[in-house]
PDB file of C-alpha atoms in Angstrom:
ATOM      1  CA  MET K 248     -21.183 -44.828 -26.506  1.00 47.00           C
ATOM      2  CA  THR K 249     -18.214 -44.921 -24.186  1.00 44.00           C
ATOM      3  CA  VAL K 250     -18.035 -43.164 -20.844  1.00 39.00           C
ATOM      4  CA  ILE K 251     -15.387 -40.788 -22.190  1.00 39.00           C
ATOM      5  CA  THR K 252     -17.582 -39.817 -25.161  1.00 41.00           C
ATOM      6  CA  ALA K 253     -20.511 -39.212 -22.841  1.00 39.00           C
ATOM      7  CA  LEU K 254     -18.363 -37.045 -20.575  1.00 37.00           C
ATOM      8  CA  ARG K 255     -17.104 -35.049 -23.527  1.00 46.00           C
ATOM      9  CA  ARG K 256     -20.665 -34.399 -24.646  1.00 52.00           C
ATOM     10  CA  ARG K 257     -21.561 -33.196 -21.130  1.00 48.00           C
ATOM     11  CA  ALA K 258     -18.504 -30.971 -20.790  1.00 47.00           C
ATOM     12  CA  PRO K 259     -20.039 -27.958 -22.577  1.00 51.00           C
ATOM     13  CA  LYS K 260     -23.121 -28.127 -20.312  1.00 52.00           C
ATOM     14  CA  ALA K 261     -20.916 -28.372 -17.239  1.00 50.00           C
ATOM     15  CA  SER K 262     -18.845 -25.511 -18.571  1.00 53.00           C
ATOM     16  CA  LEU K 263     -21.996 -23.418 -19.088  1.00 50.00           C
ATOM     17  CA  ALA K 264     -23.182 -24.208 -15.567  1.00 55.00           C
ATOM     18  CA  ARG K 265     -19.770 -23.290 -14.149  1.00 59.00           C
ATOM     19  CA  SER K 266     -19.778 -20.080 -16.186  1.00 57.00           C
ATOM     20  CA  ALA K 267     -23.246 -19.210 -14.868  1.00 53.00           C
ATOM     21  CA  ARG K 268     -22.078 -19.818 -11.291  1.00 61.00           C
ATOM     22  CA  VAL K 269     -19.064 -17.558 -11.862  1.00 49.00           C
ATOM     23  CA  ARG K 270     -21.294 -14.801 -13.287  1.00 56.00           C
ATOM     24  CA  LEU K 271     -23.700 -15.173 -10.360  1.00 49.00           C
ATOM     25  CA  ALA K 272     -20.832 -14.981  -7.862  1.00 46.00           C
ATOM     26  CA  ALA K 273     -19.522 -11.839  -9.586  1.00 44.00           C
ATOM     27  CA  LEU K 274     -22.990 -10.255  -9.452  1.00 40.00           C
ATOM     28  CA  VAL K 275     -23.354 -11.077  -5.752  1.00 41.00           C
ATOM     29  CA  ALA K 276     -19.908  -9.586  -5.071  1.00 43.00           C
ATOM     30  CA  MET K 277     -20.816  -6.386  -6.954  1.00 44.00           C
ATOM     31  CA  LEU K 278     -24.071  -6.056  -5.034  1.00 40.00           C
ATOM     32  CA  ALA K 279     -22.254  -6.588  -1.758  1.00 42.00           C
ATOM     33  CA  LEU K 280     -19.878  -3.748  -2.604  1.00 44.00           C
ATOM     34  CA  ALA K 281     -22.651  -1.395  -3.720  1.00 45.00           C
ATOM     35  CA  PRO K 282     -23.687   1.153  -1.098  1.00 44.00           C
ATOM     36  CA  ALA K 283     -26.887   0.475   0.770  1.00 41.00           C
ATOM     37  CA  ALA K 284     -29.871   2.101  -0.927  1.00 40.00           C
ATOM     38  CA  ALA K 285     -31.081   3.737   2.279  1.00 36.00           C
ATOM     39  CA  GLY K 286     -29.385   7.076   2.605  1.00 43.00           C
ATOM     40  CA  ALA K 287     -27.479   6.812  -0.688  1.00 54.00           C
ATOM     41  CA  GLY K 288     -26.360  10.225  -1.849  1.00 89.00           C
ATOM     42  CA  GLU K 289     -27.218  11.933   1.421  1.00 94.00           C
ATOM     43  CA  LEU K 290     -25.067  13.392   4.163  1.00 97.00           C
ATOM     44  CA  LYS K 291     -26.460  12.051   7.419  1.00 97.00           C
ATOM     45  CA  PRO K 292     -25.436  12.950  10.979  1.00 97.00           C
ATOM     46  CA  VAL K 293     -24.051   9.984  12.900  1.00 97.00           C
ATOM     47  CA  LYS K 294     -26.017   9.376  16.081  1.00 95.00           C
ATOM     48  CA  GLY K 295     -24.187   8.674  19.299  1.00 94.00           C
ATOM     49  CA  VAL K 296     -20.488   8.913  19.975  1.00 95.00           C
ATOM     50  CA  ILE K 297     -18.471   6.896  17.496  1.00 97.00           C
ATOM     51  CA  THR K 298     -14.741   7.526  17.418  1.00 97.00           C
ATOM     52  CA  ALA K 299     -12.935   7.046  14.126  1.00 98.00           C
ATOM     53  CA  GLY K 300     -10.707   4.007  14.399  1.00 97.00           C
ATOM     54  CA  ASP K 301      -6.991   4.464  13.993  1.00 97.00           C
ATOM     55  CA  PHE K 302      -5.229   2.537  11.231  1.00 98.00           C
ATOM     56  CA  VAL K 303      -2.063   2.205   9.221  1.00 97.00           C
ATOM     57  CA  ALA K 304      -2.204   2.069   5.433  1.00 98.00           C
ATOM     58  CA  ARG K 305       0.186   2.692   2.534  1.00 97.00           C
ATOM     59  CA  ASP K 306       0.563   5.845   0.515  1.00 98.00           C
ATOM     60  CA  LEU K 307       0.940   5.476  -3.246  1.00 97.00           C
ATOM     61  CA  GLY K 308       4.719   5.401  -2.858  1.00 97.00           C
ATOM     62  CA  GLY K 309       4.399   2.292  -0.669  1.00 97.00           C
ATOM     63  CA  ARG K 310       5.301   4.029   2.613  1.00 97.00           C
ATOM     64  CA  ALA K 311       3.378   3.199   5.782  1.00 97.00           C
ATOM     65  CA  VAL K 312       1.136   6.085   6.858  1.00 98.00           C
ATOM     66  CA  TRP K 313      -0.763   6.493  10.114  1.00 98.00           C
ATOM     67  CA  PHE K 314      -4.285   7.923  10.287  1.00 98.00           C
ATOM     68  CA  GLY K 315      -3.650   9.105  13.867  1.00 97.00           C
ATOM     69  CA  GLU K 316      -1.378  11.838  12.494  1.00 97.00           C
ATOM     70  CA  LEU K 317      -4.520  13.661  11.339  1.00 97.00           C
ATOM     71  CA  ARG K 318      -5.930  13.911  14.886  1.00 95.00           C
ATOM     72  CA  GLY K 319      -6.802  17.519  15.667  1.00 96.00           C
ATOM     73  CA  LYS K 320      -7.994  18.219  12.123  1.00 98.00           C
ATOM     74  CA  VAL K 321     -11.419  17.894  10.595  1.00 98.00           C
ATOM     75  CA  VAL K 322     -11.109  14.919   8.228  1.00 98.00           C
ATOM     76  CA  LEU K 323     -13.088  13.822   5.216  1.00 98.00           C
ATOM     77  CA  LEU K 324     -12.307  10.098   4.973  1.00 98.00           C
ATOM     78  CA  ASN K 325     -13.497   8.657   1.668  1.00 98.00           C
ATOM     79  CA  PHE K 326     -13.495   4.966   0.733  1.00 98.00           C
ATOM     80  CA  TRP K 327     -13.468   4.468  -3.037  1.00 98.00           C
ATOM     81  CA  ALA K 328     -12.114   2.381  -5.936  1.00 98.00           C
ATOM     82  CA  THR K 329     -10.847   3.096  -9.448  1.00 98.00           C
ATOM     83  CA  TRP K 330     -13.453   0.817 -11.046  1.00 97.00           C
ATOM     84  CA  CYS K 331     -16.339   2.640  -9.316  1.00 98.00           C
ATOM     85  CA  LEU K 332     -18.042   5.132 -11.659  1.00 97.00           C
ATOM     86  CA  PRO K 333     -19.820   7.044  -8.844  1.00 98.00           C
ATOM     87  CA  CYS K 334     -16.409   7.383  -7.153  1.00 98.00           C
ATOM     88  CA  ARG K 335     -14.956   8.887 -10.334  1.00 97.00           C
ATOM     89  CA  LYS K 336     -17.837  11.390 -10.487  1.00 97.00           C
ATOM     90  CA  GLU K 337     -17.404  12.284  -6.806  1.00 97.00           C
ATOM     91  CA  MET K 338     -13.624  12.904  -6.892  1.00 98.00           C
ATOM     92  CA  PRO K 339     -13.773  16.402  -8.466  1.00 98.00           C
ATOM     93  CA  THR K 340     -16.148  17.534  -5.690  1.00 98.00           C
ATOM     94  CA  MET K 341     -13.645  16.256  -3.122  1.00 98.00           C
ATOM     95  CA  GLU K 342     -10.862  18.185  -4.871  1.00 98.00           C
ATOM     96  CA  ARG K 343     -12.907  21.403  -4.758  1.00 98.00           C
ATOM     97  CA  LEU K 344     -13.686  20.862  -1.068  1.00 98.00           C
ATOM     98  CA  HIS K 345      -9.990  20.234  -0.399  1.00 98.00           C
ATOM     99  CA  GLN K 346      -8.966  23.440  -2.202  1.00 98.00           C
ATOM    100  CA  ARG K 347     -11.634  25.459  -0.386  1.00 98.00           C
ATOM    101  CA  TYR K 348     -10.790  24.339   3.188  1.00 98.00           C
ATOM    102  CA  LYS K 349      -7.243  22.922   3.251  1.00 98.00           C
ATOM    103  CA  ASP K 350      -5.859  26.108   4.846  1.00 98.00           C
ATOM    104  CA  ARG K 351      -8.586  26.138   7.515  1.00 97.00           C
ATOM    105  CA  GLY K 352      -7.862  22.699   8.996  1.00 97.00           C
ATOM    106  CA  LEU K 353      -9.697  20.235   6.749  1.00 98.00           C
ATOM    107  CA  ALA K 354      -7.782  17.124   5.702  1.00 98.00           C
ATOM    108  CA  VAL K 355      -9.257  15.219   2.763  1.00 98.00           C
ATOM    109  CA  LEU K 356      -8.098  11.612   2.625  1.00 98.00           C
ATOM    110  CA  ALA K 357      -9.163   9.135  -0.050  1.00 98.00           C
ATOM    111  CA  LEU K 358      -8.568   5.499   0.856  1.00 98.00           C
ATOM    112  CA  SER K 359      -8.574   3.255  -2.217  1.00 98.00           C
ATOM    113  CA  GLN K 360     -10.167  -0.153  -1.769  1.00 98.00           C
ATOM    114  CA  ASP K 361      -8.648  -1.434  -5.017  1.00 98.00           C
ATOM    115  CA  GLN K 362      -7.041  -4.853  -4.991  1.00 97.00           C
ATOM    116  CA  ALA K 363      -4.985  -3.663  -7.949  1.00 95.00           C
ATOM    117  CA  SER K 364      -1.481  -2.279  -7.507  1.00 96.00           C
ATOM    118  CA  SER K 365      -0.777   1.176  -6.155  1.00 97.00           C
ATOM    119  CA  GLN K 366       0.460   2.082  -9.644  1.00 97.00           C
ATOM    120  CA  VAL K 367      -3.051   1.551 -11.053  1.00 97.00           C
ATOM    121  CA  VAL K 368      -4.432   3.819  -8.323  1.00 98.00           C
ATOM    122  CA  LYS K 369      -1.721   6.418  -9.029  1.00 98.00           C
ATOM    123  CA  VAL K 370      -2.631   6.529 -12.727  1.00 98.00           C
ATOM    124  CA  PHE K 371      -6.248   7.270 -11.729  1.00 98.00           C
ATOM    125  CA  VAL K 372      -5.162   9.985  -9.268  1.00 98.00           C
ATOM    126  CA  ASP K 373      -2.881  11.606 -11.863  1.00 98.00           C
ATOM    127  CA  GLU K 374      -5.601  11.456 -14.523  1.00 98.00           C
ATOM    128  CA  LEU K 375      -7.969  13.432 -12.269  1.00 98.00           C
ATOM    129  CA  ASN K 376      -5.222  15.782 -10.997  1.00 98.00           C
ATOM    130  CA  LEU K 377      -6.050  15.106  -7.368  1.00 98.00           C
ATOM    131  CA  SER K 378      -3.910  17.043  -4.905  1.00 98.00           C
ATOM    132  CA  PHE K 379      -5.175  15.588  -1.619  1.00 98.00           C
ATOM    133  CA  PRO K 380      -3.596  12.482  -0.052  1.00 98.00           C
ATOM    134  CA  VAL K 381      -4.624   9.121  -1.468  1.00 98.00           C
ATOM    135  CA  TRP K 382      -3.762   5.988   0.473  1.00 98.00           C
ATOM    136  CA  HIS K 383      -4.202   2.360  -0.518  1.00 98.00           C
ATOM    137  CA  ASP K 384      -6.065  -0.279   1.502  1.00 98.00           C
ATOM    138  CA  ARG K 385      -5.325  -3.106  -0.933  1.00 96.00           C
ATOM    139  CA  ASP K 386      -6.487  -5.863   1.417  1.00 96.00           C
ATOM    140  CA  GLY K 387      -9.626  -3.973   2.494  1.00 97.00           C
ATOM    141  CA  LEU K 388      -8.698  -4.225   6.171  1.00 97.00           C
ATOM    142  CA  VAL K 389      -9.566  -0.610   6.944  1.00 98.00           C
ATOM    143  CA  GLY K 390     -12.773  -0.875   4.941  1.00 98.00           C
ATOM    144  CA  ARG K 391     -13.778  -3.833   7.093  1.00 98.00           C
ATOM    145  CA  GLN K 392     -12.711  -2.000  10.261  1.00 97.00           C
ATOM    146  CA  TYR K 393     -15.093   0.821   9.319  1.00 97.00           C
ATOM    147  CA  SER K 394     -17.783  -1.644   8.146  1.00 96.00           C
ATOM    148  CA  ILE K 395     -18.271   0.222   4.897  1.00 97.00           C
ATOM    149  CA  PRO K 396     -21.312  -1.067   3.000  1.00 96.00           C
ATOM    150  CA  GLY K 397     -19.656  -0.338  -0.357  1.00 97.00           C
ATOM    151  CA  VAL K 398     -17.952   2.412  -2.293  1.00 98.00           C
ATOM    152  CA  PRO K 399     -18.100   5.312  -2.272  1.00 98.00           C
ATOM    153  CA  THR K 400     -18.569   5.836   1.443  1.00 98.00           C
ATOM    154  CA  SER K 401     -17.445   9.033   3.165  1.00 98.00           C
ATOM    155  CA  TYR K 402     -17.123  10.087   6.798  1.00 98.00           C
ATOM    156  CA  LEU K 403     -16.710  13.602   8.156  1.00 98.00           C
ATOM    157  CA  ILE K 404     -14.710  13.394  11.364  1.00 98.00           C
ATOM    158  CA  GLY K 405     -14.402  16.206  13.900  1.00 98.00           C
ATOM    159  CA  ARG K 406     -11.172  17.474  15.448  1.00 97.00           C
ATOM    160  CA  ASP K 407     -11.911  15.299  18.486  1.00 97.00           C
ATOM    161  CA  GLY K 408     -11.881  12.149  16.337  1.00 97.00           C
ATOM    162  CA  ARG K 409     -15.631  11.564  16.501  1.00 98.00           C
ATOM    163  CA  ILE K 410     -17.458  10.624  13.313  1.00 98.00           C
ATOM    164  CA  ALA K 411     -20.002  13.389  12.825  1.00 98.00           C
ATOM    165  CA  TYR K 412     -21.487  12.642   9.368  1.00 98.00           C
ATOM    166  CA  ARG K 413     -21.496   9.939   6.736  1.00 97.00           C
ATOM    167  CA  ALA K 414     -22.475   9.781   3.096  1.00 98.00           C
ATOM    168  CA  LEU K 415     -23.238   6.504   1.365  1.00 97.00           C
ATOM    169  CA  GLY K 416     -22.981   6.486  -2.386  1.00 97.00           C
ATOM    170  CA  GLU K 417     -22.061   9.289  -4.751  1.00 97.00           C
ATOM    171  CA  TYR K 418     -22.408  12.648  -3.032  1.00 97.00           C
ATOM    172  CA  ASP K 419     -21.545  16.249  -3.938  1.00 97.00           C
ATOM    173  CA  LEU K 420     -18.891  16.801  -1.280  1.00 97.00           C
ATOM    174  CA  ASP K 421     -18.554  20.454  -2.269  1.00 97.00           C
ATOM    175  CA  GLY K 422     -22.279  21.136  -2.237  1.00 97.00           C
ATOM    176  CA  HIS K 423     -23.945  23.595   0.144  1.00 97.00           C
ATOM    177  CA  GLU K 424     -24.941  20.920   2.680  1.00 97.00           C
ATOM    178  CA  ALA K 425     -21.437  19.420   2.851  1.00 98.00           C
ATOM    179  CA  ARG K 426     -19.766  22.844   3.127  1.00 98.00           C
ATOM    180  CA  ARG K 427     -22.143  23.804   5.933  1.00 98.00           C
ATOM    181  CA  ALA K 428     -21.225  20.595   7.815  1.00 98.00           C
ATOM    182  CA  VAL K 429     -17.494  21.154   7.282  1.00 98.00           C
ATOM    183  CA  GLU K 430     -17.726  24.767   8.449  1.00 98.00           C
ATOM    184  CA  ALA K 431     -19.630  23.700  11.581  1.00 98.00           C
ATOM    185  CA  LEU K 432     -16.896  21.163  12.386  1.00 98.00           C
ATOM    186  CA  LEU K 433     -14.190  23.724  11.690  1.00 98.00           C
ATOM    187  CA  GLY K 434     -15.904  26.092  14.098  1.00 95.00           C
ATOM    188  CA  GLY K 435     -17.203  28.763  11.835  1.00 70.00           C
TER     189      GLY K 435
END
């Protein structure tokens, strides 16, 4: 048997090993993006004084947008992705919360962590008829700035810019607990 014949016979095994490594890497990446199990689905007060970091992102039209323009409002900042099923389930609750409090000073902002194009994100937004602003963090820079453990991750930020609450994982953002927190931040 020649060396070339022997290599050809080994190629499928090498290919299977490479395929297994790729699948393992994909699984590790998915687990890294999944929210931490502790506190998943709960709205938790943030201890201490943590100010929401300012950032620039892109809206779905490709224009640069500045988070600092929301200073003075209560903000629900949600990190999500189109491929995330819990995010899809959570979006209608965000829309209801937005409709309920938009005239009282609540700004709902969804920041997509998709690496896909803004057009893919826009199709998702249109499909769900979302009326609140959706920005795109294609490179994940803002997600890293906020040290999100995965998607969905949400922060409720007071008018003073301090992060007051966070929710890791899918959460009913229009549920009684969330509305009570929003109303407290709005001042009544």
